[in-house]
Short mmCIF file of C-alpha atoms and ligand atoms in Angstrom, two decimals:
data_model
loop_
_atom_site.label_atom_id
_atom_site.label_comp_id
_atom_site.label_asym_id
_atom_site.label_seq_id
_atom_site.Cartn_x
_atom_site.Cartn_y
_atom_site.Cartn_z
CA MET A 4 132.45 77.04 86.26
CA LEU A 5 129.39 77.46 84.03
CA TRP A 6 128.71 80.25 82.39
CA GLY A 7 125.25 81.23 80.67
CA VAL A 8 121.48 82.44 80.35
CA ALA A 9 118.25 82.07 82.53
CA THR A 10 115.01 82.02 81.20
CA SER A 11 112.17 80.62 82.05
CA SER A 12 108.83 78.95 79.96
CA TYR A 13 105.89 81.37 80.73
CA GLN A 14 108.41 84.10 80.10
CA VAL A 15 109.54 83.91 76.72
CA GLU A 16 107.83 80.76 75.45
CA GLY A 17 104.59 81.72 73.45
CA GLY A 18 101.55 80.05 72.92
CA ILE A 19 101.01 78.32 76.16
CA GLU A 20 96.94 78.45 77.13
CA HIS A 21 96.68 76.55 80.69
CA ALA A 22 98.43 77.94 83.35
CA ASP A 23 97.35 79.76 86.08
CA TRP A 24 99.14 82.69 84.82
CA ASN A 25 96.68 82.53 81.70
CA ALA A 26 93.40 83.10 84.03
CA PHE A 27 95.41 85.35 86.39
CA GLU A 28 95.94 87.78 83.38
CA ARG A 29 92.30 87.89 82.36
CA ARG A 30 91.32 88.86 86.04
CA LEU A 31 94.45 91.77 85.91
CA GLY A 32 91.92 93.55 82.96
CA PRO A 33 91.65 94.40 79.67
CA ASP A 34 94.71 97.37 79.62
CA PHE A 35 96.61 94.44 81.16
CA THR A 36 99.76 93.00 78.46
CA GLY A 37 100.31 89.79 78.84
CA ALA A 38 102.47 86.53 77.86
CA GLY A 39 100.86 86.11 74.75
CA ALA A 40 103.01 85.10 72.37
CA ALA A 41 106.56 86.77 74.67
CA CYS A 42 109.60 85.82 72.61
CA GLY A 43 108.31 82.84 70.13
CA HIS A 44 111.38 80.12 72.15
CA TYR A 45 109.06 77.23 71.91
CA GLN A 46 108.37 77.80 68.25
CA HIS A 47 112.33 78.76 67.57
CA ALA A 48 114.20 76.87 70.70
CA LEU A 49 117.29 75.18 68.75
CA SER A 50 117.80 78.02 66.54
CA ASP A 51 118.19 80.82 69.73
CA LEU A 52 120.62 77.79 71.04
CA THR A 53 122.16 77.77 68.37
CA GLU A 54 122.69 81.59 69.03
CA ILE A 55 123.27 81.77 72.70
CA ALA A 56 125.97 78.87 72.13
CA ARG A 57 127.66 81.36 69.14
CA LEU A 58 127.92 83.73 71.64
CA GLY A 59 130.70 81.14 73.74
CA LEU A 60 128.10 80.60 76.54
CA SER A 61 128.32 77.35 78.08
CA ALA A 62 125.55 77.18 79.95
CA TYR A 63 121.70 77.34 79.51
CA ARG A 64 119.42 77.56 81.91
CA PHE A 65 115.10 77.30 81.62
CA SER A 66 111.77 75.82 82.40
CA VAL A 67 109.78 73.55 81.43
CA GLU A 68 105.98 74.30 81.08
CA TRP A 69 104.22 71.97 83.43
CA SER A 70 100.65 73.19 82.05
CA ARG A 71 102.36 71.45 78.43
CA ILE A 72 103.31 68.38 80.01
CA GLU A 73 99.90 67.70 81.85
CA PRO A 74 96.56 70.03 80.20
CA VAL A 75 94.81 67.59 81.89
CA GLU A 76 95.40 65.80 84.89
CA GLY A 77 96.95 63.31 84.92
CA ARG A 78 97.13 62.83 80.87
CA PHE A 79 100.72 63.83 79.55
CA ASP A 80 101.74 65.10 76.27
CA GLN A 81 104.69 62.86 74.72
CA THR A 82 105.35 65.96 71.79
CA ALA A 83 106.28 68.91 74.84
CA LEU A 84 107.91 65.70 76.88
CA ASP A 85 109.51 65.11 73.06
CA HIS A 86 110.57 68.96 72.71
CA TYR A 87 112.32 70.04 76.27
CA ARG A 88 113.91 66.56 75.67
CA GLN A 89 115.26 67.71 72.10
CA VAL A 90 116.46 70.78 73.48
CA VAL A 91 118.13 68.96 76.06
CA LEU A 92 120.38 67.13 73.67
CA SER A 93 120.73 69.76 70.91
CA ALA A 94 121.90 71.53 73.97
CA ARG A 95 124.44 69.36 74.95
CA GLU A 96 125.67 69.20 71.36
CA MET A 97 126.21 72.34 71.24
CA GLY A 98 128.85 72.40 74.00
CA LEU A 99 126.12 74.08 76.14
CA GLU A 100 125.02 72.54 79.34
CA PRO A 101 121.22 72.30 80.20
CA VAL A 102 120.34 73.45 83.83
CA VAL A 103 116.42 72.59 83.59
CA THR A 104 113.73 74.01 86.48
CA LEU A 105 111.38 71.52 87.46
CA HIS A 106 108.69 74.66 88.53
CA HIS A 107 109.17 77.95 87.43
CA PHE A 108 106.33 80.04 88.90
CA THR A 109 103.45 78.78 86.69
CA LEU A 110 101.10 75.74 87.21
CA PRO A 111 98.25 73.63 85.51
CA GLU A 112 95.13 75.48 85.77
CA TRP A 113 93.33 72.55 86.70
CA LEU A 114 95.89 71.97 89.51
CA ALA A 115 95.39 75.80 90.56
CA ARG A 116 91.49 75.19 90.75
CA GLN A 117 92.14 72.15 93.48
CA GLY A 118 94.28 74.20 94.95
CA GLY A 119 97.75 74.68 93.78
CA VAL A 120 100.71 74.38 96.00
CA LEU A 121 97.94 74.12 98.72
CA GLU A 122 95.85 71.24 97.45
CA PRO A 123 96.71 68.09 100.10
CA HIS A 124 98.87 66.28 97.40
CA PHE A 125 100.61 68.94 95.60
CA PRO A 126 104.16 67.84 96.66
CA SER A 127 103.21 64.48 94.96
CA ARG A 128 102.05 65.92 92.16
CA LEU A 129 105.33 67.96 91.61
CA GLU A 130 107.15 64.30 92.30
CA ARG A 131 105.03 62.68 89.75
CA LEU A 132 106.39 64.93 87.19
CA ALA A 133 109.62 65.06 88.23
CA ARG A 134 109.35 61.64 87.16
CA LEU A 135 108.25 62.03 84.34
CA VAL A 136 110.20 64.76 83.32
CA GLY A 137 113.32 62.95 84.89
CA SER A 138 113.20 60.68 83.02
CA ALA A 139 113.29 61.62 79.82
CA LEU A 140 115.81 64.44 80.24
CA PRO A 141 119.58 63.90 80.39
CA ALA A 142 120.90 66.62 81.76
CA ALA A 143 123.09 66.79 84.84
CA TRP A 144 121.96 70.47 86.83
CA TRP A 145 118.14 70.33 88.06
CA VAL A 146 116.66 73.11 89.52
CA THR A 147 113.31 71.69 91.56
CA ILE A 148 111.91 74.98 92.22
CA ASN A 149 112.09 78.31 91.13
CA GLU A 150 112.13 80.86 94.25
CA PRO A 151 109.75 78.75 96.56
CA MET A 152 109.91 81.54 99.13
CA VAL A 153 109.11 84.61 97.08
CA LEU A 154 106.16 82.07 95.12
CA ALA A 155 104.51 82.14 98.68
CA VAL A 156 105.28 85.44 99.97
CA MET A 157 103.37 86.68 96.24
CA GLY A 158 100.93 84.30 95.90
CA TYR A 159 99.41 84.17 99.85
CA LEU A 160 100.92 87.42 101.45
CA THR A 161 100.59 90.12 99.40
CA GLY A 162 98.31 88.55 96.62
CA GLU A 163 100.43 90.51 93.87
CA TRP A 164 100.38 86.91 92.29
CA PRO A 165 97.66 83.79 91.97
CA PRO A 166 96.31 82.45 93.73
CA GLY A 167 95.97 86.32 94.74
CA GLU A 168 95.46 85.38 98.88
CA ARG A 169 96.68 87.77 101.72
CA SER A 170 96.98 85.70 104.90
CA LEU A 171 100.18 84.99 107.07
CA LEU A 172 98.80 81.15 107.91
CA ARG A 173 98.00 80.47 104.25
CA THR A 174 101.71 81.61 103.78
CA ARG A 175 103.19 79.26 106.13
CA ARG A 176 101.80 77.02 104.69
CA ALA A 177 102.07 76.88 101.17
CA VAL A 178 106.44 77.11 102.49
CA THR A 179 105.64 73.63 104.08
CA ALA A 180 104.12 72.72 100.90
CA LEU A 181 106.62 73.72 98.64
CA VAL A 182 109.58 72.29 101.37
CA GLU A 183 107.73 68.75 100.48
CA ALA A 184 107.50 69.31 97.36
CA HIS A 185 111.40 70.10 96.63
CA ALA A 186 112.16 67.15 98.85
CA ALA A 187 110.06 65.02 97.06
CA ALA A 188 111.56 66.23 93.83
CA TYR A 189 114.51 65.70 94.85
CA ALA A 190 114.46 62.09 96.00
CA VAL A 191 112.83 60.99 92.36
CA LEU A 192 116.00 62.89 90.49
CA LYS A 193 118.83 61.01 92.24
CA GLU A 194 116.76 57.88 92.05
CA THR A 195 116.88 59.26 87.97
CA GLY A 196 120.34 59.62 88.06
CA ARG A 197 122.43 59.53 90.83
CA GLU A 198 125.87 61.42 89.09
CA ARG A 199 123.09 63.77 88.69
CA LYS A 200 122.98 68.23 90.58
CA VAL A 201 120.02 68.45 92.23
CA GLY A 202 119.31 72.13 93.75
CA ILE A 203 116.40 74.58 93.83
CA ALA A 204 116.56 78.82 92.65
CA LYS A 205 116.73 80.68 96.13
CA HIS A 206 116.41 84.82 95.63
CA LEU A 207 118.32 85.45 98.04
CA THR A 208 118.78 89.54 99.30
CA PRO A 209 120.55 90.61 101.98
CA ILE A 210 117.42 92.46 104.51
CA LEU A 211 118.75 96.68 105.74
CA PRO A 212 116.95 97.92 108.55
CA HIS A 213 115.16 100.91 106.71
CA ARG A 214 116.09 103.28 109.56
CA PRO A 215 119.42 102.19 110.22
CA ALA A 216 118.54 103.76 114.05
CA ASN A 217 115.09 102.39 114.75
CA LEU A 218 114.90 99.71 116.93
CA VAL A 219 111.82 97.72 115.61
CA ASP A 220 113.15 97.67 111.91
CA ARG A 221 116.68 96.48 113.15
CA THR A 222 114.14 93.77 114.27
CA GLY A 223 112.37 93.20 111.27
CA SER A 224 115.50 92.95 109.79
CA LEU A 225 116.70 90.16 111.88
CA VAL A 226 113.14 88.35 111.81
CA GLN A 227 112.49 88.72 107.63
CA HIS A 228 115.99 87.62 107.27
CA ARG A 229 115.20 84.54 108.91
CA PHE A 230 112.43 83.62 107.31
CA PHE A 231 112.58 84.95 104.41
CA ASN A 232 116.18 83.89 103.53
CA LEU A 233 117.85 81.06 105.87
CA ASP A 234 114.38 78.85 106.80
CA PHE A 235 113.74 77.23 103.93
CA TYR A 236 117.41 75.86 103.27
CA ARG A 237 117.27 75.41 107.07
CA ARG A 238 114.30 73.41 106.15
CA THR A 239 115.93 71.61 103.34
CA ARG A 240 119.10 70.57 104.44
CA GLY A 241 120.24 67.37 102.58
CA CYS A 242 118.27 67.82 99.80
CA HIS A 243 120.74 69.81 97.58
CA ASP A 244 123.92 68.70 96.00
CA PHE A 245 124.51 73.07 94.81
CA LEU A 246 123.07 76.11 96.47
CA GLY A 247 121.40 77.51 93.62
CA VAL A 248 121.33 81.53 94.12
CA ASN A 249 119.00 84.31 92.12
CA PHE A 250 120.86 87.40 93.56
CA TYR A 251 119.27 90.87 92.36
CA ALA A 252 119.27 93.62 95.02
CA ARG A 253 119.08 94.10 98.47
CA SER A 254 115.51 95.45 99.97
CA TYR A 255 114.71 96.90 103.75
CA ALA A 256 112.63 96.27 106.96
CA ARG A 257 110.10 98.75 108.03
CA GLY A 258 108.64 97.60 111.37
CA LEU A 259 108.72 94.03 112.31
CA SER A 260 106.79 92.78 108.92
CA GLY A 261 106.61 95.41 105.92
CA VAL A 262 109.18 95.42 102.96
CA ARG A 263 110.82 98.42 101.56
CA ARG A 264 112.53 98.64 98.18
CA SER A 265 114.69 101.93 98.64
CA ARG A 266 114.99 104.40 101.01
CA PRO A 267 114.44 108.10 99.67
CA GLY A 268 116.64 109.37 97.22
CA GLU A 269 118.41 105.94 96.52
CA ALA A 270 118.95 105.49 92.14
CA VAL A 271 116.41 102.26 91.81
CA SER A 272 116.38 100.52 88.81
CA GLN A 273 112.99 99.83 86.77
CA MET A 274 111.54 97.51 89.42
CA GLY A 275 112.47 99.86 91.59
CA TRP A 276 115.23 98.12 93.61
CA VAL A 277 118.34 99.63 94.77
CA THR A 278 121.32 97.33 93.61
CA ASP A 279 124.90 97.40 94.87
CA ALA A 280 127.43 94.21 94.37
CA ARG A 281 128.98 94.88 97.54
CA ASP A 282 125.22 93.12 98.56
CA LEU A 283 126.62 89.84 96.68
CA THR A 284 129.56 89.29 98.17
CA ALA A 285 127.01 89.71 102.30
CA VAL A 286 125.14 87.17 100.22
CA LEU A 287 128.20 84.69 99.31
CA ASP A 288 129.48 84.67 102.88
CA TRP A 289 126.86 83.30 104.52
CA LEU A 290 126.53 80.58 102.00
CA ARG A 291 130.13 79.71 103.09
CA PRO A 292 130.02 77.58 105.87
CA SER A 293 128.20 75.04 104.03
CA GLY A 294 131.25 73.65 102.09
CA LEU A 295 128.42 73.06 98.45
CA PRO A 296 129.21 74.73 95.76
CA VAL A 297 126.78 77.83 94.72
CA LEU A 298 125.53 78.12 91.72
CA ILE A 299 123.99 81.52 90.41
CA LEU A 300 121.01 80.70 88.45
CA GLU A 301 120.00 84.47 88.29
CA ASN A 302 121.73 87.87 88.52
CA GLY A 303 120.53 90.84 86.36
CA LEU A 304 119.25 94.26 85.67
CA ALA A 305 115.87 95.63 84.39
CA THR A 306 117.46 99.19 82.99
CA THR A 307 117.05 100.79 79.31
CA ASP A 308 120.87 102.28 80.22
CA GLU A 309 123.33 99.79 78.42
CA ARG A 310 125.90 101.63 80.19
CA LEU A 311 124.40 100.55 83.36
CA ARG A 312 123.85 97.54 82.91
CA SER A 313 127.37 96.58 81.97
CA ALA A 314 128.07 98.03 84.91
CA TYR A 315 125.89 95.86 87.20
CA LEU A 316 126.90 92.83 85.19
CA HIS A 317 130.49 93.67 85.28
CA SER A 318 130.83 94.45 88.98
CA HIS A 319 128.49 91.79 89.93
CA LEU A 320 131.06 88.69 88.64
CA MET A 321 134.35 90.49 90.28
CA ALA A 322 132.44 90.52 93.06
CA LEU A 323 131.33 86.31 92.70
CA MET A 324 135.22 86.31 91.05
CA GLN A 325 136.56 87.85 94.42
CA ALA A 326 134.26 85.04 96.63
CA ARG A 327 136.16 82.26 94.14
CA ARG A 328 139.50 83.21 94.77
CA SER A 329 138.83 83.39 98.29
CA GLY A 330 137.77 79.78 98.27
CA LEU A 331 134.40 79.80 97.75
CA PRO A 332 133.30 77.10 95.68
CA VAL A 333 131.14 78.50 92.24
CA ALA A 334 130.28 75.89 89.87
CA GLY A 335 128.02 78.47 87.67
CA TYR A 336 127.30 81.91 86.57
CA LEU A 337 124.17 82.67 84.39
CA TYR A 338 122.87 86.44 83.71
CA TRP A 339 118.62 86.77 84.28
CA THR A 340 117.69 86.84 81.07
CA LEU A 341 118.34 86.62 76.83
CA TRP A 342 115.77 88.62 76.08
CA ASP A 343 113.69 91.37 77.40
CA ASN A 344 110.69 89.27 77.98
CA PHE A 345 107.13 89.55 80.12
CA GLU A 346 107.75 90.11 83.57
CA TRP A 347 104.84 89.32 86.05
CA ARG A 348 102.76 91.21 86.87
CA GLU A 349 104.80 94.26 85.25
CA GLY A 350 104.31 92.81 82.73
CA TRP A 351 106.43 93.85 79.49
CA GLY A 352 107.92 97.03 80.99
CA PRO A 353 110.55 96.12 82.53
CA ALA A 354 114.52 94.91 80.16
CA PHE A 355 116.76 92.58 81.92
CA GLY A 356 117.37 91.02 78.77
CA LEU A 357 120.60 90.48 76.95
CA CYS A 358 118.85 91.16 73.81
CA PRO A 359 115.65 93.29 73.31
CA ARG A 360 112.76 91.40 72.79
CA PRO A 361 112.73 89.69 69.46
CA ALA A 362 111.58 91.38 66.12
CA GLU A 363 110.33 90.17 63.06
CA GLY A 364 113.66 89.15 61.01
CA ALA A 365 115.72 90.12 64.79
CA ARG A 366 115.79 87.48 67.07
CA PHE A 367 118.95 88.16 68.91
CA ALA A 368 120.05 91.83 68.40
CA TRP A 369 123.12 91.60 71.10
CA ARG A 370 123.32 94.40 73.58
CA PRO A 371 127.35 95.03 75.32
CA ALA A 372 126.43 93.33 78.06
CA ALA A 373 126.09 89.99 76.20
CA ARG A 374 130.21 90.57 74.82
CA LEU A 375 131.44 91.19 78.64
CA LEU A 376 129.26 87.85 79.70
CA ALA A 377 130.65 86.24 76.35
CA ARG A 378 134.85 87.81 77.76
CA ALA A 379 134.05 86.14 81.21
CA ALA A 380 132.99 83.57 79.77
CA ALA A 381 136.01 82.76 77.42
CA SER A 382 138.67 83.29 80.30
CA ASP A 383 136.55 81.83 82.97
CA GLY A 384 136.44 84.68 85.39
CA GLU A 385 139.55 86.09 84.93
CA ASP A 386 139.00 88.92 82.24
CA LEU A 387 136.48 90.79 82.68
CA GLY A 388 137.88 94.19 81.27
CA SER A 389 137.82 97.23 82.72
CA ASP A 390 134.68 98.84 84.78
CA PRO A 391 132.33 99.87 81.17
CA GLY A 392 130.74 102.20 84.46
C1 BGC B 405 112.17 85.33 88.68
C2 BGC B 405 112.48 85.39 87.47
C3 BGC B 405 111.75 87.20 86.90
C4 BGC B 405 112.66 87.61 87.96
C5 BGC B 405 113.00 89.46 88.14
C6 BGC B 405 113.14 85.97 89.94
O1 BGC B 405 112.62 86.78 90.86
O2 BGC B 405 112.92 84.03 88.28
O3 BGC B 405 110.90 85.23 86.89
O4 BGC B 405 111.83 87.37 86.00
O5 BGC B 405 113.41 87.47 89.26
O6 BGC B 405 112.31 90.08 88.77
#
């Protein structure tokens, strides 16, 4: 099983200037602190990998930044490609299995200006990126798109992320474009390496009725579950070598389309999310019938309470190992994330990291949860110690 940690380019690299999020941050006004220099990971990538390997992990998930590779339409930057190739080669030398994400929320600004995901040629543009990056990077594990449903909903339904729209029709179109883009990128990545494992990172969340006895909330929970959790997998059947899962928390349906993060009085994380490892068990049970290996690509807690972070990790690993013992093929577990990093619209507030944001002279100050993950990695999940909670 792979044991590792996951990051994404815009959230940690620093110095990205031509992505749609750069422009969106400017729209949020001068009080919003954007990604900026982030965690300086682009500059320090190789020494950062050394530290991750030294902790005893066996996998590292990262994303390539499209706006670095293709800063101008049709013009590709060899230096950026060489950088990511070096990351893959070095990771492998250090015993870290690279898991490469092609698209993790950000788009080059030129593409966003042309319509982004809804630009009619979006699928073939992602396919072209997949061909280029797929040929250059000798990695075995690939994620074409990170959380396509979250991208579509946040960008086109709630308008909280770029391009900031609020239209159900355009949300549906965005989902269709992402379905086609995944299928195209999947085919190309398999063409450039038959033995590769290719999938997506699918955000999965049990959606419970906010008011358990309310019929409309109950119907809403079923409708939303179908739309948010199941549809993308259903529409891309046959284009997954593994089921990539990002799991954080449950959510609630209020009415047919309303969403709530918690019920009154419930304990929540810094993101306002209610966490319970039994929800991970439920999610894993949905995936059993597919027979495909499950790879947890993200799982983590935003908190400043390290005892809570360790307890979250411990309980979720217990749930995962229980599922493995009962026959679920589990390919790996990657914690989200390495450092406290740029958390999109929430900026720099939420602390998801195994380490605080890098500071001068201290890029890695491992928190207790990192030791727990290392212990799990060393024993392949057999020894998780006692419950830190
Ligand atoms: C995303 C990450 C994000 C994390 C925590 C996932 O939705 O892939 O980019 O930081 O959740 O919110």
